[in-house]
PDB file of C-alpha atoms in Angstrom:
ATOM      1  CA  ASP A 166     108.935  99.046  88.773  1.00 70.00           C
ATOM      2  CA  GLN A 167     107.965  96.893  91.760  1.00 82.00           C
ATOM      3  CA  GLN A 168     106.390  99.327  94.235  1.00 94.00           C
ATOM      4  CA  VAL A 169     105.488  96.606  96.732  1.00 96.00           C
ATOM      5  CA  LYS A 170     108.034  93.885  97.416  1.00 96.00           C
ATOM      6  CA  GLN A 171     107.898  90.655  99.336  1.00 96.00           C
ATOM      7  CA  ASN A 172     111.476  89.439  99.254  1.00 92.00           C
ATOM      8  CA  SER A 173     110.861  86.002 100.724  1.00 95.00           C
ATOM      9  CA  PRO A 174     109.175  83.702  98.192  1.00 95.00           C
ATOM     10  CA  SER A 175     108.644  81.068 100.865  1.00 97.00           C
ATOM     11  CA  LEU A 176     108.667  80.552 104.614  1.00 97.00           C
ATOM     12  CA  SER A 177     108.427  77.387 106.673  1.00 98.00           C
ATOM     13  CA  VAL A 178     107.357  77.535 110.336  1.00 98.00           C
ATOM     14  CA  GLN A 179     106.667  74.958 113.020  1.00 98.00           C
ATOM     15  CA  GLU A 180     103.080  74.653 114.189  1.00 97.00           C
ATOM     16  CA  GLY A 181     102.507  76.738 117.321  1.00 97.00           C
ATOM     17  CA  ARG A 182     105.396  79.107 116.595  1.00 98.00           C
ATOM     18  CA  ILE A 183     105.201  82.654 115.278  1.00 98.00           C
ATOM     19  CA  SER A 184     105.131  83.324 111.524  1.00 98.00           C
ATOM     20  CA  ILE A 185     106.472  86.698 110.398  1.00 98.00           C
ATOM     21  CA  LEU A 186     105.896  87.795 106.824  1.00 98.00           C
ATOM     22  CA  ASN A 187     107.561  90.963 105.568  1.00 98.00           C
ATOM     23  CA  CYS A 188     106.715  93.551 102.945  1.00 98.00           C
ATOM     24  CA  ASP A 189     108.504  96.694 101.738  1.00 98.00           C
ATOM     25  CA  TYR A 190     107.121  99.515  99.624  1.00 97.00           C
ATOM     26  CA  THR A 191     108.646 102.420  97.768  1.00 96.00           C
ATOM     27  CA  ASN A 192     105.727 104.748  97.028  1.00 93.00           C
ATOM     28  CA  SER A 193     105.304 107.344  99.803  1.00 93.00           C
ATOM     29  CA  MET A 194     101.776 108.063  98.533  1.00 93.00           C
ATOM     30  CA  PHE A 195     100.548 104.710  99.829  1.00 94.00           C
ATOM     31  CA  ASP A 196      98.399 105.241 102.911  1.00 92.00           C
ATOM     32  CA  TYR A 197      96.503 101.978 103.294  1.00 93.00           C
ATOM     33  CA  PHE A 198      97.933  98.486 103.465  1.00 95.00           C
ATOM     34  CA  LEU A 199      96.295  95.085 103.372  1.00 95.00           C
ATOM     35  CA  TRP A 200      97.231  91.450 103.703  1.00 96.00           C
ATOM     36  CA  TYR A 201      95.475  88.782 101.680  1.00 96.00           C
ATOM     37  CA  LYS A 202      95.619  85.021 102.007  1.00 97.00           C
ATOM     38  CA  LYS A 203      95.288  82.830  98.953  1.00 95.00           C
ATOM     39  CA  TYR A 204      94.737  79.108  98.612  1.00 95.00           C
ATOM     40  CA  PRO A 205      95.395  77.325  95.282  1.00 91.00           C
ATOM     41  CA  ALA A 206      92.611  77.713  92.723  1.00 87.00           C
ATOM     42  CA  GLU A 207      90.852  80.324  94.847  1.00 92.00           C
ATOM     43  CA  GLY A 208      90.755  84.106  94.890  1.00 94.00           C
ATOM     44  CA  PRO A 209      92.575  86.189  97.507  1.00 94.00           C
ATOM     45  CA  THR A 210      90.769  86.525 100.821  1.00 94.00           C
ATOM     46  CA  PHE A 211      91.142  89.666 102.900  1.00 93.00           C
ATOM     47  CA  LEU A 212      92.945  89.062 106.181  1.00 95.00           C
ATOM     48  CA  ILE A 213      93.808  92.328 107.905  1.00 95.00           C
ATOM     49  CA  SER A 214      94.579  95.927 107.037  1.00 94.00           C
ATOM     50  CA  ILE A 215      96.213  99.016 108.484  1.00 95.00           C
ATOM     51  CA  SER A 216      95.953 102.712 107.810  1.00 93.00           C
ATOM     52  CA  SER A 217      99.053 104.871 107.698  1.00 93.00           C
ATOM     53  CA  ILE A 218      97.862 106.778 110.764  1.00 93.00           C
ATOM     54  CA  LYS A 219      98.449 103.650 112.842  1.00 94.00           C
ATOM     55  CA  ASP A 220     101.511 101.537 113.484  1.00 95.00           C
ATOM     56  CA  LYS A 221      99.764  98.383 114.641  1.00 97.00           C
ATOM     57  CA  ASN A 222      96.494  96.571 114.092  1.00 96.00           C
ATOM     58  CA  GLU A 223      95.519  93.327 115.746  1.00 97.00           C
ATOM     59  CA  ASP A 224      92.804  90.806 114.959  1.00 95.00           C
ATOM     60  CA  GLY A 225      92.926  87.569 116.888  1.00 97.00           C
ATOM     61  CA  ARG A 226      96.055  85.649 115.946  1.00 98.00           C
ATOM     62  CA  PHE A 227      96.985  88.193 113.279  1.00 98.00           C
ATOM     63  CA  THR A 228      98.836  91.458 113.873  1.00 98.00           C
ATOM     64  CA  VAL A 229     100.107  93.863 111.255  1.00 98.00           C
ATOM     65  CA  PHE A 230     102.890  96.335 112.057  1.00 98.00           C
ATOM     66  CA  LEU A 231     103.663  99.399 109.965  1.00 98.00           C
ATOM     67  CA  ASN A 232     106.963 101.292 110.028  1.00 97.00           C
ATOM     68  CA  LYS A 233     106.406 104.322 107.825  1.00 96.00           C
ATOM     69  CA  SER A 234     109.918 105.696 108.105  1.00 96.00           C
ATOM     70  CA  ALA A 235     111.325 102.396 106.854  1.00 97.00           C
ATOM     71  CA  LYS A 236     108.439 101.867 104.415  1.00 97.00           C
ATOM     72  CA  HIS A 237     108.051  98.398 105.838  1.00 98.00           C
ATOM     73  CA  LEU A 238     105.192  96.334 107.150  1.00 97.00           C
ATOM     74  CA  SER A 239     104.981  92.881 108.606  1.00 98.00           C
ATOM     75  CA  LEU A 240     102.302  90.333 109.399  1.00 98.00           C
ATOM     76  CA  HIS A 241     102.644  88.264 112.553  1.00 98.00           C
ATOM     77  CA  ILE A 242     100.655  85.074 113.002  1.00 98.00           C
ATOM     78  CA  VAL A 243     100.781  83.506 116.439  1.00 97.00           C
ATOM     79  CA  PRO A 244     100.329  80.716 117.138  1.00 98.00           C
ATOM     80  CA  SER A 245     100.691  79.348 113.600  1.00 98.00           C
ATOM     81  CA  GLN A 246      98.291  76.589 112.599  1.00 97.00           C
ATOM     82  CA  PRO A 247      98.368  74.088 109.697  1.00 96.00           C
ATOM     83  CA  GLY A 248      95.381  75.857 108.113  1.00 96.00           C
ATOM     84  CA  ASP A 249      97.517  78.973 107.795  1.00 97.00           C
ATOM     85  CA  SER A 250      99.511  77.293 105.022  1.00 97.00           C
ATOM     86  CA  ALA A 251      98.809  79.456 101.962  1.00 97.00           C
ATOM     87  CA  VAL A 252     100.289  82.236  99.851  1.00 97.00           C
ATOM     88  CA  TYR A 253     100.165  85.634 101.552  1.00 98.00           C
ATOM     89  CA  PHE A 254     100.058  88.838  99.549  1.00 97.00           C
ATOM     90  CA  CYS A 255     100.808  92.295 100.808  1.00 96.00           C
ATOM     91  CA  ALA A 256      98.931  95.084  98.994  1.00 95.00           C
ATOM     92  CA  ALA A 257      98.863  98.870  99.153  1.00 95.00           C
ATOM     93  CA  SER A 258      96.752 101.721  97.893  1.00 92.00           C
ATOM     94  CA  ALA A 259      97.166 105.473  97.657  1.00 90.00           C
ATOM     95  CA  ARG A 260      94.618 107.946  98.982  1.00 82.00           C
ATOM     96  CA  GLY A 261      91.673 108.187  96.625  1.00 76.00           C
ATOM     97  CA  ALA A 262      92.918 105.398  94.402  1.00 81.00           C
ATOM     98  CA  GLN A 263      90.574 102.581  93.547  1.00 82.00           C
ATOM     99  CA  LYS A 264      93.259 100.046  92.864  1.00 89.00           C
ATOM    100  CA  LEU A 265      95.600  97.870  94.855  1.00 93.00           C
ATOM    101  CA  VAL A 266      99.288  97.293  94.180  1.00 95.00           C
ATOM    102  CA  PHE A 267     100.308  93.778  95.187  1.00 95.00           C
ATOM    103  CA  GLY A 268     103.574  92.212  96.200  1.00 96.00           C
ATOM    104  CA  GLN A 269     104.735  88.943  94.649  1.00 95.00           C
ATOM    105  CA  GLY A 270     103.530  86.854  97.556  1.00 96.00           C
ATOM    106  CA  THR A 271     105.131  84.605 100.178  1.00 97.00           C
ATOM    107  CA  ARG A 272     104.241  80.935 100.391  1.00 97.00           C
ATOM    108  CA  LEU A 273     103.858  80.013 104.063  1.00 98.00           C
ATOM    109  CA  THR A 274     104.065  76.372 105.085  1.00 98.00           C
ATOM    110  CA  ILE A 275     103.193  75.368 108.633  1.00 97.00           C
ATOM    111  CA  ASN A 276     104.788  72.087 109.626  1.00 95.00           C
ATOM    112  CA  PRO A 277     103.091  69.852 112.211  1.00 90.00           C
TER     113      PRO A 277
ATOM    114  CA  ASN B 286      74.515  85.350  97.389  1.00 48.00           C
ATOM    115  CA  ALA B 287      77.515  83.158  96.775  1.00 67.00           C
ATOM    116  CA  GLY B 288      79.863  86.106  96.397  1.00 90.00           C
ATOM    117  CA  VAL B 289      81.670  87.253  93.280  1.00 95.00           C
ATOM    118  CA  MET B 290      81.066  84.711  90.534  1.00 96.00           C
ATOM    119  CA  GLN B 291      83.521  84.241  87.704  1.00 98.00           C
ATOM    120  CA  ASN B 292      83.099  81.943  84.761  1.00 97.00           C
ATOM    121  CA  PRO B 293      84.429  79.941  83.260  1.00 97.00           C
ATOM    122  CA  ARG B 294      86.854  78.691  85.913  1.00 97.00           C
ATOM    123  CA  HIS B 295      89.166  77.342  83.236  1.00 97.00           C
ATOM    124  CA  LEU B 296      89.420  78.439  79.635  1.00 98.00           C
ATOM    125  CA  VAL B 297      91.655  77.035  76.931  1.00 98.00           C
ATOM    126  CA  ARG B 298      92.116  78.970  73.724  1.00 98.00           C
ATOM    127  CA  ARG B 299      94.327  78.508  70.679  1.00 98.00           C
ATOM    128  CA  ARG B 300      96.561  81.374  69.632  1.00 98.00           C
ATOM    129  CA  GLY B 301      94.559  83.914  67.641  1.00 98.00           C
ATOM    130  CA  GLN B 302      91.185  83.058  69.169  1.00 98.00           C
ATOM    131  CA  GLU B 303      89.114  85.323  71.401  1.00 98.00           C
ATOM    132  CA  ALA B 304      88.682  84.864  75.149  1.00 98.00           C
ATOM    133  CA  ARG B 305      85.671  86.205  77.035  1.00 98.00           C
ATOM    134  CA  LEU B 306      85.789  86.180  80.821  1.00 98.00           C
ATOM    135  CA  ARG B 307      82.689  86.935  82.879  1.00 98.00           C
ATOM    136  CA  CYS B 308      82.288  88.401  86.338  1.00 98.00           C
ATOM    137  CA  SER B 309      79.071  88.819  88.298  1.00 97.00           C
ATOM    138  CA  PRO B 310      79.647  91.077  91.314  1.00 95.00           C
ATOM    139  CA  MET B 311      78.178  90.516  94.724  1.00 92.00           C
ATOM    140  CA  LYS B 312      74.596  91.628  95.131  1.00 88.00           C
ATOM    141  CA  GLY B 313      74.486  95.351  95.776  1.00 85.00           C
ATOM    142  CA  HIS B 314      78.017  95.950  94.478  1.00 88.00           C
ATOM    143  CA  SER B 315      78.270  98.329  91.555  1.00 88.00           C
ATOM    144  CA  HIS B 316      82.062  98.615  91.330  1.00 91.00           C
ATOM    145  CA  VAL B 317      84.093  95.961  89.518  1.00 95.00           C
ATOM    146  CA  TYR B 318      87.858  95.555  89.244  1.00 96.00           C
ATOM    147  CA  TRP B 319      89.873  93.166  87.089  1.00 98.00           C
ATOM    148  CA  TYR B 320      93.335  91.912  88.035  1.00 98.00           C
ATOM    149  CA  ARG B 321      95.725  89.547  86.276  1.00 97.00           C
ATOM    150  CA  GLN B 322      98.172  87.183  87.944  1.00 96.00           C
ATOM    151  CA  LEU B 323     100.990  85.858  85.811  1.00 92.00           C
ATOM    152  CA  PRO B 324     102.748  82.693  87.024  1.00 85.00           C
ATOM    153  CA  GLU B 325     104.848  83.260  90.161  1.00 81.00           C
ATOM    154  CA  GLU B 326     103.844  86.928  90.353  1.00 87.00           C
ATOM    155  CA  GLY B 327     101.438  89.060  92.340  1.00 90.00           C
ATOM    156  CA  LEU B 328      98.142  90.360  91.072  1.00 95.00           C
ATOM    157  CA  LYS B 329      98.320  93.368  88.776  1.00 96.00           C
ATOM    158  CA  PHE B 330      95.489  95.865  88.351  1.00 96.00           C
ATOM    159  CA  MET B 331      93.944  96.034  84.901  1.00 97.00           C
ATOM    160  CA  VAL B 332      90.710  98.034  84.948  1.00 97.00           C
ATOM    161  CA  TYR B 333      88.061  99.518  87.244  1.00 95.00           C
ATOM    162  CA  LEU B 334      84.469  99.851  86.066  1.00 95.00           C
ATOM    163  CA  GLN B 335      81.141 101.056  87.346  1.00 93.00           C
ATOM    164  CA  LYS B 336      77.889 100.278  85.612  1.00 88.00           C
ATOM    165  CA  GLU B 337      78.249 101.325  81.963  1.00 88.00           C
ATOM    166  CA  ASN B 338      81.442 103.298  82.675  1.00 94.00           C
ATOM    167  CA  ILE B 339      85.155 102.606  82.582  1.00 95.00           C
ATOM    168  CA  ILE B 340      86.678 104.609  85.420  1.00 93.00           C
ATOM    169  CA  ASP B 341      90.343 103.598  85.265  1.00 94.00           C
ATOM    170  CA  GLU B 342      91.904 101.425  82.580  1.00 95.00           C
ATOM    171  CA  SER B 343      95.493 102.361  83.303  1.00 94.00           C
ATOM    172  CA  GLY B 344      96.515  98.725  83.705  1.00 95.00           C
ATOM    173  CA  MET B 345      95.000  97.452  80.482  1.00 96.00           C
ATOM    174  CA  PRO B 346      97.313  96.520  77.617  1.00 94.00           C
ATOM    175  CA  LYS B 347      96.866  99.011  74.818  1.00 90.00           C
ATOM    176  CA  GLU B 348      95.786  96.465  72.242  1.00 95.00           C
ATOM    177  CA  ARG B 349      93.536  93.396  72.136  1.00 97.00           C
ATOM    178  CA  PHE B 350      92.087  93.871  75.634  1.00 98.00           C
ATOM    179  CA  SER B 351      88.740  95.474  76.429  1.00 97.00           C
ATOM    180  CA  ALA B 352      86.292  95.472  79.329  1.00 97.00           C
ATOM    181  CA  GLU B 353      82.689  96.388  79.852  1.00 96.00           C
ATOM    182  CA  PHE B 354      80.134  96.405  82.643  1.00 95.00           C
ATOM    183  CA  PRO B 355      76.707  96.838  81.049  1.00 93.00           C
ATOM    184  CA  LYS B 356      73.599  98.049  82.798  1.00 89.00           C
ATOM    185  CA  GLU B 357      72.288  94.502  82.852  1.00 89.00           C
ATOM    186  CA  GLY B 358      74.430  91.401  83.128  1.00 91.00           C
ATOM    187  CA  PRO B 359      77.958  90.591  84.165  1.00 95.00           C
ATOM    188  CA  SER B 360      81.180  92.457  83.533  1.00 97.00           C
ATOM    189  CA  ILE B 361      83.100  91.056  80.581  1.00 98.00           C
ATOM    190  CA  LEU B 362      86.865  91.071  80.015  1.00 98.00           C
ATOM    191  CA  ARG B 363      87.551  90.381  76.360  1.00 98.00           C
ATOM    192  CA  ILE B 364      90.909  89.401  74.910  1.00 98.00           C
ATOM    193  CA  GLN B 365      91.132  89.304  71.141  1.00 98.00           C
ATOM    194  CA  GLN B 366      93.707  87.279  69.173  1.00 98.00           C
ATOM    195  CA  VAL B 367      95.159  85.681  72.287  1.00 98.00           C
ATOM    196  CA  VAL B 368      98.878  84.932  72.510  1.00 97.00           C
ATOM    197  CA  ARG B 369     100.768  82.555  74.812  1.00 95.00           C
ATOM    198  CA  GLY B 370     101.747  85.470  77.071  1.00 95.00           C
ATOM    199  CA  ASP B 371      98.063  86.022  77.914  1.00 97.00           C
ATOM    200  CA  SER B 372      98.056  82.742  79.847  1.00 96.00           C
ATOM    201  CA  ALA B 373      97.347  83.779  83.426  1.00 97.00           C
ATOM    202  CA  ALA B 374      94.766  83.782  86.189  1.00 97.00           C
ATOM    203  CA  TYR B 375      92.304  86.638  85.841  1.00 98.00           C
ATOM    204  CA  PHE B 376      90.568  87.771  89.021  1.00 98.00           C
ATOM    205  CA  CYS B 377      87.575  89.996  89.372  1.00 97.00           C
ATOM    206  CA  ALA B 378      86.708  91.882  92.559  1.00 95.00           C
ATOM    207  CA  SER B 379      83.695  93.952  93.477  1.00 93.00           C
ATOM    208  CA  SER B 380      82.902  96.551  96.102  1.00 88.00           C
ATOM    209  CA  GLU B 381      79.855  98.407  97.256  1.00 82.00           C
ATOM    210  CA  LEU B 382      81.394 101.802  97.637  1.00 71.00           C
ATOM    211  CA  GLN B 383      83.854 103.927  95.776  1.00 62.00           C
ATOM    212  CA  SER B 384      87.220 104.362  97.491  1.00 54.00           C
ATOM    213  CA  SER B 385      86.643 101.099  99.204  1.00 58.00           C
ATOM    214  CA  VAL B 386      89.715  98.968  98.649  1.00 60.00           C
ATOM    215  CA  SER B 387      89.052  97.547 102.090  1.00 67.00           C
ATOM    216  CA  GLY B 388      85.692  96.346 100.847  1.00 70.00           C
ATOM    217  CA  TYR B 389      87.010  94.340  97.917  1.00 86.00           C
ATOM    218  CA  THR B 390      85.688  90.809  97.529  1.00 90.00           C
ATOM    219  CA  PHE B 391      87.526  88.669  94.998  1.00 95.00           C
ATOM    220  CA  GLY B 392      86.125  85.904  92.865  1.00 96.00           C
ATOM    221  CA  SER B 393      87.860  82.558  92.411  1.00 96.00           C
ATOM    222  CA  GLY B 394      89.329  83.585  89.096  1.00 97.00           C
ATOM    223  CA  THR B 395      89.430  82.329  85.520  1.00 98.00           C
ATOM    224  CA  ARG B 396      92.539  80.451  84.499  1.00 97.00           C
ATOM    225  CA  LEU B 397      93.259  81.127  80.848  1.00 97.00           C
ATOM    226  CA  THR B 398      95.592  78.828  78.991  1.00 97.00           C
ATOM    227  CA  VAL B 399      96.625  79.710  75.464  1.00 97.00           C
ATOM    228  CA  VAL B 400      97.946  76.762  73.451  1.00 97.00           C
TER     229      VAL B 400
END
């Protein structure tokens, strides 16, 4: 039972353009969502998060959008840079829960 | 403080042996979480511990796996009689506060290979 899904295993974007990574969830109890970035042989690094009371959160080049009715969130990176090449994981948690439920990840490649 | 420290970084075990994975949380963090990442998959929650207590082990396989976080020393994830399917990356995270998924800091992981 995959409660958090990232349907695109990979994405390739030109440097300077916008990267859009998508994530869908099924559990209506989820109220907090996070994006992590992961380089090979390293642990996930927190990128940005959003609470279910908001529909947008912005931090520099990174913006996360949440559509609760569609149970969908997306991460926008603009402009994309070569250092953004990594695997991006969407994660969710339910109120009061101590654990995160992760998607399968999307490998983003930024081409010069 | 160099962050969450996991060792070893790589561990090779023969089928039937025991694997012991260690995690030292960040200074001041008393909450530890273990996750497993199978090849080409996302991370999956295994267990959440506070000092000397297991709080949530709902993600732990019923047999062969155990975890502890003693009063002194690192948290240990122990896998007895390893099988090939245990080959994965095991990540530890720590946080300062309860209910603080936003405050998670992950370690670099231990890559277990069972041959």
